Amino acid sequence: MTCNILAIDQGTTSSRAILFNEKGAMLGTGQEEFPQLFPRNGWVEHNPEDIWQTTLNSCRQALKTAGLLPRDITTIGITNQRETVIVWDRRTGKPLYNAIVWQDRRTAEYCESLRARDLEPVIQKKTGLLLDPYFSATKLRWILEHTDGARELAEKGHLAFGTVDSFLLWRLTGGRYHCTDATNASRTLLFNIHDHDWDRELLELFNIPASLLPEVRDCASDFGQTTVDALGCEIAIQGIAGDQQAAAFGQCCFKPGMAKSTYGTGCFLLLNTGTQPVTSHNRLLTTIGCRLQGVSSYAMEGSIFMAGATIQWIRDGLKLIDQAAESEQLAQATDPELSVYLVPAFTGLGAPYWDADARGAIFGLTRDTGIKEIVTAALLSVCYQSLDLMQAIGRDGAGLTTLRVDGGMVTNNFVLQSLADLLDCAVERPRIIETTALGAAYLAGLQAGVFSSLDHIAKGWNLDRTFAPARDQAWRERRYRGWLDAVARTRSKPGFSA
Ligand code: ADP
């Protein structure tokens, strides 16, 4: 039987939709960008109506390019930019305020005040996260505190809160379903990842009425049907996961020890740690990787701010190359004993350093340093940062057997070979690198019975190429020492080093 699965991938800068068949092949795609709103320094907002309209448009475009009709869709999966907050009025469906985006830093001071009260350890214990504006709770609180009448409406039960998945689901089902999935819930700072429920103490701490919250379901679950108004006919929605978790699912990282790393603008590494959460002592996040049939599997997550963005800077800022892809040839022609290290701390350093005030630098310049050395150092910075994450994971007692990679940077073979050499682990590149949308499609297809099991899905995962480690330990240690030394010199204050 042929089945068509529509994956909605609502991202930070654009909404996308991809139609897959039951073999995971892409049949059609749609994509539409929308405006980024920066009302003040450090604030980032989206208009929820833009999110909604561009999502609908990209679904229609995907159908058109595939030559299919809405009634040909078997099931829908949703994946989304995580942590972004929307509050709307249940009576009208109208948002009270713009979506406050994950990148928004307006609650930094408030987070700092909670940290000063030594609340981070208890929050980390319950949620697996750190006290940072990145996560939803402080943004939700901000909307309730700063929008006229919001607090009163909330107390009366008229308001609904959702991450982007919830908002889209609510709209797609004509207000019949106010739900989210466990992975999105686990990014709010309000969800207890051990009790699998919203946490009363945290709701009190952030002063959030429970009436606002969506019901939390498994990632593969029945989330209702679309209205005829939304997509032209009633279609079941049966999968939801946050974007990074969806990518891990799309990469079939179903077993403990399997990890995926997405190398786009930034980099997100997720390691499956199985049914037991591993608490990090090295400032990595513990999060829900997936929940199926009531059973959560956990993941450790590390994020790097600058991956492909460093190459963008090399291209557009320094103008050393015309195209990102040229970097590979230059790197292949560079001495492997390169003395140059580039630390891309343009906006501070992410995991495991979390040093917001560190700034970028290039070290080890010699008289013969030229364009190719600097470009190569930029590519290698992505590999060294991945090694920082791996080392932190190792110190937390977890380990990695396979690293599956995706994102725009993974067409670069030099980067993947260097990753394998530095991480001393096999690096696998799949044939389909649209893993985020694919993960959402797999989840919906699993619930719809298109796929019978995780094994069935995993059999469909197609390898493009494996990069095997080809360097010895002495080489690795020598190279990494140089990196750690360079990082230490960019730190805002002497402190923790990887
Ligand atoms: P995002 O989804 O975050 O917008 P993509 O996954 O589309 O990003 O990846 C684009 C990024 O990958 C850009 O930052 C670009 O600089 C980088 N990139 C693309 N091709 C290459 C390449 N061959 N070598 C190195 N970097 C690349």
Short mmCIF file of C-alpha atoms and ligand atoms in Angstrom, two decimals:
data_model
loop_
_atom_site.label_atom_id
_atom_site.label_comp_id
_atom_site.label_asym_id
_atom_site.label_seq_id
_atom_site.Cartn_x
_atom_site.Cartn_y
_atom_site.Cartn_z
CA MET A 1 0.00 0.00 0.00
CA THR A 2 1.31 3.47 -0.76
CA CYS A 3 1.16 5.92 2.10
CA ASN A 4 1.97 9.61 2.09
CA ILE A 5 3.14 11.23 5.28
CA LEU A 6 3.20 15.00 5.64
CA ALA A 7 5.94 16.31 7.93
CA ILE A 8 5.57 19.89 9.11
CA ASP A 9 8.92 21.36 10.18
CA GLN A 10 8.30 24.75 11.75
CA GLY A 11 11.77 26.30 12.15
CA THR A 12 13.24 29.53 13.48
CA THR A 13 13.63 31.32 10.17
CA SER A 14 11.24 29.40 7.92
CA SER A 15 8.37 26.95 7.93
CA ARG A 16 8.81 23.84 5.84
CA ALA A 17 6.72 20.87 4.84
CA ILE A 18 7.91 17.64 3.26
CA LEU A 19 5.83 14.77 1.93
CA PHE A 20 7.42 11.33 2.35
CA ASN A 21 6.22 7.96 1.15
CA GLU A 22 6.27 4.78 3.25
CA LYS A 23 9.87 4.11 2.20
CA GLY A 24 11.03 7.50 3.49
CA ALA A 25 11.54 8.92 -0.02
CA MET A 26 10.75 12.61 -0.49
CA LEU A 27 7.81 13.33 -2.80
CA GLY A 28 7.44 17.09 -2.50
CA THR A 29 8.54 20.03 -0.39
CA GLY A 30 7.36 23.51 0.50
CA GLN A 31 9.17 26.26 2.37
CA GLU A 32 8.43 29.85 3.30
CA GLU A 33 10.51 32.28 5.32
CA PHE A 34 8.95 34.79 7.71
CA PRO A 35 10.13 38.02 9.38
CA GLN A 36 12.35 38.00 12.46
CA LEU A 37 11.32 40.77 14.85
CA PHE A 38 13.93 42.45 17.06
CA PRO A 39 11.98 45.00 19.14
CA ARG A 40 14.96 45.70 21.42
CA ASN A 41 18.55 44.64 21.87
CA GLY A 42 18.54 40.95 22.80
CA TRP A 43 14.81 40.47 22.12
CA VAL A 44 13.67 38.10 19.34
CA GLU A 45 10.00 37.64 18.42
CA HIS A 46 7.88 36.03 15.71
CA ASN A 47 4.33 36.97 14.79
CA PRO A 48 2.31 33.77 15.52
CA GLU A 49 0.08 34.55 12.52
CA ASP A 50 3.22 34.42 10.31
CA ILE A 51 4.10 31.05 11.85
CA TRP A 52 0.58 29.81 11.09
CA GLN A 53 0.25 31.19 7.56
CA THR A 54 3.71 30.11 6.39
CA THR A 55 3.03 26.62 7.78
CA LEU A 56 -0.22 26.34 5.83
CA ASN A 57 1.41 27.74 2.68
CA SER A 58 4.32 25.32 2.85
CA CYS A 59 1.93 22.36 3.31
CA ARG A 60 -0.01 23.42 0.22
CA GLN A 61 3.21 23.92 -1.72
CA ALA A 62 4.46 20.45 -0.71
CA LEU A 63 1.21 18.90 -1.96
CA LYS A 64 1.47 20.81 -5.20
CA THR A 65 5.07 19.82 -5.91
CA ALA A 66 4.23 16.19 -5.10
CA GLY A 67 1.14 16.33 -7.34
CA LEU A 68 -1.05 15.10 -4.48
CA LEU A 69 -4.35 16.16 -2.91
CA PRO A 70 -5.02 16.62 0.81
CA ARG A 71 -7.08 13.41 0.85
CA ASP A 72 -3.97 11.50 -0.31
CA ILE A 73 -2.22 12.24 3.01
CA THR A 74 -2.29 9.29 5.40
CA THR A 75 -1.03 11.07 8.49
CA ILE A 76 0.75 14.23 9.68
CA GLY A 77 3.79 14.67 11.94
CA ILE A 78 4.88 17.99 13.45
CA THR A 79 8.38 19.07 14.47
CA ASN A 80 9.25 22.56 15.58
CA GLN A 81 11.69 25.16 16.85
CA ARG A 82 11.86 24.34 20.55
CA GLU A 83 11.26 26.46 23.68
CA THR A 84 9.57 29.35 21.82
CA VAL A 85 6.51 30.54 23.76
CA ILE A 86 3.02 31.49 22.55
CA VAL A 87 0.06 32.45 24.76
CA TRP A 88 -3.40 32.73 23.24
CA ASP A 89 -7.00 33.27 24.30
CA ARG A 90 -8.93 30.01 24.19
CA ARG A 91 -12.16 31.85 23.31
CA THR A 92 -10.87 33.57 20.19
CA GLY A 93 -7.66 31.73 19.30
CA LYS A 94 -5.88 35.09 19.24
CA PRO A 95 -2.35 35.31 20.64
CA LEU A 96 -1.94 37.82 23.48
CA TYR A 97 1.59 38.71 22.49
CA ASN A 98 4.11 37.77 19.80
CA ALA A 99 5.91 34.44 20.08
CA ILE A 100 9.00 34.95 22.26
CA VAL A 101 11.73 33.01 20.49
CA TRP A 102 14.26 30.67 22.17
CA GLN A 103 17.08 33.09 21.28
CA ASP A 104 15.48 35.95 23.25
CA ARG A 105 17.52 37.10 26.29
CA ARG A 106 15.01 39.48 27.96
CA THR A 107 14.72 37.31 31.08
CA ALA A 108 18.48 37.06 31.69
CA GLU A 109 18.35 39.26 34.81
CA TYR A 110 15.45 37.33 36.26
CA CYS A 111 17.33 34.06 35.68
CA GLU A 112 20.35 35.59 37.40
CA SER A 113 18.20 36.53 40.42
CA LEU A 114 17.00 32.93 40.73
CA ARG A 115 20.55 31.69 40.44
CA ALA A 116 21.56 34.04 43.23
CA ARG A 117 18.92 32.31 45.38
CA ASP A 118 20.72 29.04 44.61
CA LEU A 119 17.72 27.61 42.78
CA GLU A 120 19.62 26.16 39.83
CA PRO A 121 20.46 22.78 41.45
CA VAL A 122 16.82 21.99 42.26
CA ILE A 123 15.66 23.12 38.82
CA GLN A 124 18.34 21.00 37.16
CA LYS A 125 17.36 18.01 39.28
CA LYS A 126 13.70 18.22 38.27
CA THR A 127 13.99 19.30 34.63
CA GLY A 128 17.52 18.31 33.52
CA LEU A 129 17.99 21.90 32.28
CA LEU A 130 19.93 24.94 33.44
CA LEU A 131 18.63 28.32 34.58
CA ASP A 132 18.81 30.19 31.30
CA PRO A 133 16.45 32.49 29.34
CA TYR A 134 16.73 29.93 26.50
CA PHE A 135 13.99 27.77 28.08
CA SER A 136 10.26 28.60 28.06
CA ALA A 137 9.17 29.23 31.67
CA THR A 138 10.69 32.67 32.25
CA LYS A 139 9.38 33.87 28.88
CA LEU A 140 5.88 32.64 29.68
CA ARG A 141 6.07 34.45 33.03
CA TRP A 142 7.19 37.60 31.22
CA ILE A 143 4.09 37.55 28.97
CA LEU A 144 1.81 37.12 31.99
CA GLU A 145 3.52 39.98 33.83
CA HIS A 146 3.81 42.42 30.94
CA THR A 147 0.65 42.03 28.85
CA ASP A 148 -2.40 44.04 29.92
CA GLY A 149 -5.01 41.88 31.64
CA ALA A 150 -3.06 38.65 31.05
CA ARG A 151 -2.77 37.64 34.67
CA GLU A 152 -6.51 38.10 35.22
CA LEU A 153 -7.45 36.19 32.07
CA ALA A 154 -5.06 33.41 33.10
CA GLU A 155 -6.61 33.15 36.58
CA LYS A 156 -10.05 32.83 34.94
CA GLY A 157 -8.80 29.95 32.78
CA HIS A 158 -9.17 31.78 29.47
CA LEU A 159 -5.55 31.52 28.38
CA ALA A 160 -3.58 28.70 26.79
CA PHE A 161 0.21 28.38 26.67
CA GLY A 162 2.01 26.36 24.08
CA THR A 163 5.34 25.82 22.42
CA VAL A 164 5.00 26.09 18.63
CA ASP A 165 3.83 22.47 18.22
CA SER A 166 0.90 23.09 20.61
CA PHE A 167 -0.07 26.29 18.91
CA LEU A 168 -0.05 24.67 15.45
CA LEU A 169 -1.96 21.64 16.74
CA TRP A 170 -4.58 23.88 18.35
CA ARG A 171 -5.05 25.81 15.12
CA LEU A 172 -4.97 22.75 12.84
CA THR A 173 -7.64 21.01 14.92
CA GLY A 174 -9.83 24.12 15.20
CA GLY A 175 -9.15 24.47 18.94
CA ARG A 176 -10.15 20.89 19.79
CA TYR A 177 -6.72 19.73 20.97
CA HIS A 178 -4.49 21.54 23.44
CA CYS A 179 -1.65 19.04 23.71
CA THR A 180 2.09 18.78 23.39
CA ASP A 181 4.53 15.87 23.39
CA ALA A 182 7.03 14.89 26.09
CA THR A 183 10.09 16.21 24.21
CA ASN A 184 8.68 19.71 23.81
CA ALA A 185 7.38 19.68 27.39
CA SER A 186 10.86 18.75 28.61
CA ARG A 187 12.24 22.07 27.29
CA THR A 188 9.90 24.36 29.22
CA LEU A 189 11.61 24.30 32.65
CA LEU A 190 8.17 23.35 34.05
CA PHE A 191 8.14 19.62 33.30
CA ASN A 192 9.52 17.07 35.73
CA ILE A 193 11.39 14.57 33.57
CA HIS A 194 11.37 11.94 36.36
CA ASP A 195 7.65 12.19 37.32
CA HIS A 196 6.60 12.74 33.69
CA ASP A 197 4.28 15.57 34.65
CA TRP A 198 4.16 19.33 35.07
CA ASP A 199 5.89 20.17 38.34
CA ARG A 200 3.74 21.94 40.97
CA GLU A 201 6.69 23.54 42.76
CA LEU A 202 8.11 24.94 39.55
CA LEU A 203 4.70 26.29 38.50
CA GLU A 204 4.56 28.06 41.87
CA LEU A 205 8.12 29.34 41.57
CA PHE A 206 7.46 30.86 38.14
CA ASN A 207 3.90 31.84 39.12
CA ILE A 208 2.25 29.99 36.21
CA PRO A 209 -1.39 28.84 36.66
CA ALA A 210 -1.73 25.15 35.74
CA SER A 211 -4.84 25.96 33.68
CA LEU A 212 -2.60 27.35 30.94
CA LEU A 213 -0.77 24.11 30.27
CA PRO A 214 -1.28 21.64 27.43
CA GLU A 215 -1.79 17.93 28.05
CA VAL A 216 1.47 16.01 27.53
CA ARG A 217 1.31 12.93 25.29
CA ASP A 218 3.70 10.41 23.74
CA CYS A 219 5.56 11.52 20.59
CA ALA A 220 3.61 8.97 18.55
CA SER A 221 0.02 9.47 19.64
CA ASP A 222 -3.41 10.47 18.33
CA PHE A 223 -3.44 14.25 18.34
CA GLY A 224 -6.81 14.70 16.57
CA GLN A 225 -7.70 15.60 13.01
CA THR A 226 -7.16 18.71 10.96
CA THR A 227 -10.27 20.75 10.18
CA VAL A 228 -11.50 21.01 6.60
CA ASP A 229 -10.79 24.75 6.80
CA ALA A 230 -7.12 24.19 7.62
CA LEU A 231 -5.95 21.76 4.95
CA GLY A 232 -9.00 20.91 2.85
CA CYS A 233 -10.01 17.69 4.58
CA GLU A 234 -9.77 15.88 7.91
CA ILE A 235 -6.34 14.31 8.30
CA ALA A 236 -4.99 12.58 11.42
CA ILE A 237 -2.09 14.24 13.27
CA GLN A 238 -0.12 11.42 14.90
CA GLY A 239 3.42 12.54 15.67
CA ILE A 240 5.07 15.45 17.49
CA ALA A 241 8.66 16.07 18.60
CA GLY A 242 10.95 19.07 19.07
CA ASP A 243 13.37 19.59 16.17
CA GLN A 244 16.55 18.10 17.68
CA GLN A 245 14.73 15.08 19.07
CA ALA A 246 12.98 14.60 15.72
CA ALA A 247 16.39 14.65 14.00
CA ALA A 248 17.68 11.98 16.41
CA PHE A 249 14.59 9.90 15.58
CA GLY A 250 15.08 10.53 11.85
CA GLN A 251 18.66 9.26 12.31
CA CYS A 252 17.25 6.13 14.00
CA CYS A 253 19.29 6.69 17.18
CA PHE A 254 17.00 4.24 18.95
CA LYS A 255 19.58 2.48 21.11
CA PRO A 256 21.61 3.76 24.09
CA GLY A 257 25.04 4.94 22.95
CA MET A 258 23.81 6.18 19.59
CA ALA A 259 24.19 9.89 18.97
CA LYS A 260 23.42 12.39 16.27
CA SER A 261 24.99 15.74 15.67
CA THR A 262 23.41 18.35 13.42
CA TYR A 263 25.89 20.77 11.83
CA GLY A 264 23.92 23.74 10.54
CA THR A 265 24.34 27.34 11.70
CA GLY A 266 25.11 25.96 15.14
CA CYS A 267 25.50 22.37 16.26
CA PHE A 268 23.33 20.19 18.48
CA LEU A 269 24.56 16.83 19.70
CA LEU A 270 22.07 14.40 21.26
CA LEU A 271 23.15 11.12 22.80
CA ASN A 272 20.60 8.41 23.62
CA THR A 273 21.26 7.33 27.22
CA GLY A 274 18.39 4.84 27.42
CA THR A 275 15.55 4.73 29.95
CA GLN A 276 17.65 6.21 32.78
CA PRO A 277 18.33 9.95 32.79
CA VAL A 278 22.01 10.83 33.28
CA THR A 279 22.49 14.01 35.28
CA SER A 280 25.33 16.10 33.94
CA HIS A 281 27.96 17.62 36.21
CA ASN A 282 29.50 19.29 33.18
CA ARG A 283 26.71 21.63 32.18
CA LEU A 284 25.19 19.45 29.48
CA LEU A 285 21.42 19.14 29.39
CA THR A 286 19.43 16.05 30.28
CA THR A 287 16.29 15.89 28.22
CA ILE A 288 13.61 13.53 26.97
CA GLY A 289 14.79 12.07 23.67
CA CYS A 290 11.52 10.37 22.87
CA ARG A 291 8.45 8.93 24.62
CA LEU A 292 6.70 5.96 23.07
CA GLN A 293 3.89 3.97 24.70
CA GLY A 294 4.45 5.79 27.97
CA VAL A 295 8.17 4.95 28.15
CA SER A 296 10.65 7.82 27.99
CA SER A 297 14.11 7.43 26.61
CA TYR A 298 16.49 10.13 27.71
CA ALA A 299 19.20 12.06 25.94
CA MET A 300 22.17 14.19 26.88
CA GLU A 301 22.38 17.31 24.82
CA GLY A 302 25.19 19.71 24.10
CA SER A 303 24.95 22.75 21.89
CA ILE A 304 27.56 24.81 20.09
CA PHE A 305 26.60 28.31 18.91
CA MET A 306 28.96 28.61 15.94
CA ALA A 307 29.39 25.72 13.49
CA GLY A 308 28.45 26.56 9.87
CA ALA A 309 28.12 30.17 10.99
CA THR A 310 31.93 30.30 11.37
CA ILE A 311 32.26 29.35 7.71
CA GLN A 312 29.70 32.01 6.84
CA TRP A 313 31.92 34.54 8.63
CA ILE A 314 34.98 33.30 6.73
CA ARG A 315 33.01 33.74 3.49
CA ASP A 316 31.00 36.93 4.12
CA GLY A 317 32.95 38.69 6.87
CA LEU A 318 36.56 38.01 5.89
CA LYS A 319 35.74 37.18 2.25
CA LEU A 320 38.46 34.51 2.19
CA ILE A 321 36.28 32.23 0.03
CA ASP A 322 33.30 32.70 -2.31
CA GLN A 323 31.45 29.51 -1.43
CA ALA A 324 31.37 27.45 1.76
CA ALA A 325 32.18 24.31 -0.25
CA GLU A 326 35.58 25.74 -1.33
CA SER A 327 36.77 25.32 2.25
CA GLU A 328 37.15 21.55 1.75
CA GLN A 329 39.77 21.77 -0.99
CA LEU A 330 41.75 24.38 0.91
CA ALA A 331 41.75 22.21 4.02
CA GLN A 332 42.86 19.12 2.08
CA ALA A 333 45.91 21.13 0.93
CA THR A 334 46.83 22.26 4.46
CA ASP A 335 49.56 20.72 6.65
CA PRO A 336 47.85 18.41 9.20
CA GLU A 337 50.25 19.72 11.87
CA LEU A 338 48.68 23.16 11.52
CA SER A 339 49.70 25.51 14.34
CA VAL A 340 46.70 27.84 13.90
CA TYR A 341 43.62 27.53 16.15
CA LEU A 342 40.46 29.59 15.68
CA VAL A 343 38.12 29.81 18.69
CA PRO A 344 34.73 31.00 17.37
CA ALA A 345 33.49 32.54 20.62
CA PHE A 346 31.77 35.34 18.67
CA THR A 347 28.75 35.26 20.98
CA GLY A 348 30.42 33.54 23.90
CA LEU A 349 30.96 29.81 24.30
CA GLY A 350 28.16 27.22 24.65
CA ALA A 351 28.41 23.78 26.22
CA PRO A 352 30.34 22.77 28.22
CA TYR A 353 31.85 26.21 29.00
CA TRP A 354 28.72 28.43 29.04
CA ASP A 355 30.85 31.54 29.05
CA ALA A 356 28.67 34.31 27.62
CA ASP A 357 31.49 36.88 27.83
CA ALA A 358 34.27 34.93 26.10
CA ARG A 359 35.16 36.37 22.68
CA GLY A 360 36.66 34.83 19.55
CA ALA A 361 40.35 34.77 18.64
CA ILE A 362 42.87 33.21 16.27
CA PHE A 363 46.08 31.87 17.80
CA GLY A 364 49.33 30.38 16.55
CA LEU A 365 49.88 32.62 13.51
CA THR A 366 53.29 32.29 11.84
CA ARG A 367 54.95 34.00 8.85
CA ASP A 368 53.67 31.31 6.51
CA THR A 369 50.02 31.47 7.68
CA GLY A 370 47.72 32.22 4.77
CA ILE A 371 44.10 31.93 3.74
CA LYS A 372 44.03 28.14 3.66
CA GLU A 373 45.38 27.84 7.21
CA ILE A 374 42.73 30.19 8.61
CA VAL A 375 39.93 28.49 6.67
CA THR A 376 41.12 25.07 7.89
CA ALA A 377 41.32 26.32 11.49
CA ALA A 378 37.70 27.50 11.12
CA LEU A 379 36.57 24.05 9.93
CA LEU A 380 38.53 22.31 12.66
CA SER A 381 36.99 24.54 15.34
CA VAL A 382 33.72 22.70 14.73
CA CYS A 383 35.46 19.35 15.31
CA TYR A 384 37.28 20.50 18.45
CA GLN A 385 34.03 21.87 19.90
CA SER A 386 32.41 18.49 19.21
CA LEU A 387 35.32 16.88 21.05
CA ASP A 388 34.69 19.23 24.00
CA LEU A 389 31.12 17.88 24.12
CA MET A 390 32.34 14.28 23.85
CA GLN A 391 34.79 14.79 26.68
CA ALA A 392 32.07 16.30 28.86
CA ILE A 393 29.77 13.38 28.07
CA GLY A 394 32.59 11.01 29.01
CA ARG A 395 33.18 12.77 32.33
CA ASP A 396 29.45 12.36 33.04
CA GLY A 397 29.91 8.62 32.65
CA ALA A 398 28.13 8.23 29.32
CA GLY A 399 29.68 7.06 26.08
CA LEU A 400 29.16 7.12 22.39
CA THR A 401 29.34 4.20 20.00
CA THR A 402 28.28 5.86 16.76
CA LEU A 403 27.91 9.44 15.66
CA ARG A 404 25.41 10.07 12.90
CA VAL A 405 25.65 13.50 11.35
CA ASP A 406 23.35 15.77 9.37
CA GLY A 407 22.91 19.47 8.52
CA GLY A 408 24.32 21.65 5.73
CA MET A 409 27.99 21.23 6.77
CA VAL A 410 28.13 17.45 6.41
CA THR A 411 28.71 17.56 2.68
CA ASN A 412 32.25 18.56 3.72
CA ASN A 413 34.30 15.32 3.80
CA PHE A 414 37.30 16.99 5.45
CA VAL A 415 35.15 18.00 8.42
CA LEU A 416 33.73 14.50 8.83
CA GLN A 417 37.13 12.77 8.54
CA SER A 418 38.62 15.19 11.07
CA LEU A 419 35.67 14.54 13.38
CA ALA A 420 36.26 10.78 13.19
CA ASP A 421 40.00 11.28 13.83
CA LEU A 422 39.55 13.63 16.78
CA LEU A 423 36.57 11.88 18.39
CA ASP A 424 38.13 8.46 17.70
CA CYS A 425 34.72 7.18 16.70
CA ALA A 426 33.02 6.24 13.44
CA VAL A 427 31.06 9.06 11.85
CA GLU A 428 28.10 8.10 9.66
CA ARG A 429 26.46 10.27 7.04
CA PRO A 430 22.99 9.16 5.87
CA ARG A 431 21.68 9.51 2.34
CA ILE A 432 18.75 11.67 3.41
CA ILE A 433 20.03 14.60 5.47
CA GLU A 434 16.51 16.06 5.97
CA THR A 435 16.44 14.09 9.20
CA THR A 436 14.30 16.51 11.24
CA ALA A 437 11.27 16.26 8.96
CA LEU A 438 11.94 12.56 8.44
CA GLY A 439 11.81 11.99 12.21
CA ALA A 440 8.40 13.67 12.45
CA ALA A 441 7.20 11.54 9.53
CA TYR A 442 8.49 8.35 11.19
CA LEU A 443 6.67 9.19 14.44
CA ALA A 444 3.35 9.83 12.69
CA GLY A 445 3.86 6.76 10.49
CA LEU A 446 4.55 4.62 13.54
CA GLN A 447 1.27 5.65 15.16
CA ALA A 448 -0.64 5.24 11.89
CA GLY A 449 0.72 1.71 11.41
CA VAL A 450 2.66 2.64 8.26
CA PHE A 451 5.71 1.32 10.14
CA SER A 452 5.27 -1.71 12.34
CA SER A 453 8.18 -1.10 14.73
CA LEU A 454 11.39 0.81 15.38
CA ASP A 455 13.27 -2.06 13.73
CA HIS A 456 11.14 -1.63 10.63
CA ILE A 457 12.05 2.08 10.54
CA ALA A 458 15.74 1.44 11.24
CA LYS A 459 15.93 -0.94 8.27
CA GLY A 460 14.98 1.96 6.00
CA TRP A 461 17.87 4.16 7.24
CA ASN A 462 20.37 4.43 4.41
CA LEU A 463 24.05 5.06 4.89
CA ASP A 464 25.84 7.29 2.43
CA ARG A 465 29.35 6.99 3.87
CA THR A 466 31.19 6.04 7.08
CA PHE A 467 34.30 7.96 8.14
CA ALA A 468 36.57 5.75 10.24
CA PRO A 469 39.20 7.13 12.66
CA ALA A 470 42.66 7.07 11.08
CA ARG A 471 44.93 8.79 13.63
CA ASP A 472 46.60 7.60 16.80
CA GLN A 473 46.07 8.77 20.34
CA ALA A 474 49.31 10.76 20.52
CA TRP A 475 48.19 12.83 17.51
CA ARG A 476 44.75 13.40 19.04
CA GLU A 477 46.14 14.46 22.38
CA ARG A 478 48.67 16.82 20.81
CA ARG A 479 46.05 18.50 18.63
CA TYR A 480 43.53 18.77 21.46
CA ARG A 481 46.06 20.28 23.89
CA GLY A 482 46.57 23.10 21.41
CA TRP A 483 42.82 23.68 21.25
CA LEU A 484 42.33 23.69 25.03
CA ASP A 485 45.16 26.15 25.38
CA ALA A 486 43.56 28.44 22.78
CA VAL A 487 40.13 28.21 24.45
CA ALA A 488 41.60 29.00 27.87
CA ARG A 489 43.00 32.22 26.45
CA THR A 490 39.56 33.38 25.21
CA ARG A 491 37.76 32.87 28.53
CA SER A 492 36.26 35.91 30.26
CA LYS A 493 37.50 34.67 33.60
CA PRO A 494 39.67 31.74 34.50
CA GLY A 495 37.37 28.89 35.29
CA PHE A 496 36.26 25.50 34.29
CA SER A 497 38.10 24.04 31.33
CA ALA A 498 37.14 20.99 29.28
P1 ADP B 1 20.51 25.96 9.15
O1 ADP B 1 19.48 24.86 8.99
O2 ADP B 1 21.00 26.15 10.54
O3 ADP B 1 20.13 27.24 8.49
P2 ADP B 1 22.01 24.35 7.24
O4 ADP B 1 21.83 22.99 7.80
O5 ADP B 1 21.29 24.72 6.00
O6 ADP B 1 21.82 25.47 8.34
O7 ADP B 1 23.60 24.52 6.97
C1 ADP B 1 24.12 25.69 6.45
C2 ADP B 1 25.45 25.98 7.08
O8 ADP B 1 26.42 25.03 6.65
C3 ADP B 1 25.97 27.35 6.70
O9 ADP B 1 26.32 28.03 7.89
C4 ADP B 1 27.19 27.09 5.82
O10 ADP B 1 28.23 28.00 6.11
C5 ADP B 1 27.60 25.68 6.19
N1 ADP B 1 28.09 24.92 5.03
C6 ADP B 1 27.39 24.57 3.93
N2 ADP B 1 28.16 23.85 3.07
C7 ADP B 1 29.38 23.73 3.66
C8 ADP B 1 30.61 23.11 3.28
N3 ADP B 1 30.74 22.40 2.15
N4 ADP B 1 31.65 23.21 4.14
C9 ADP B 1 31.53 23.87 5.30
N5 ADP B 1 30.40 24.48 5.70
C10 ADP B 1 29.34 24.42 4.90
#
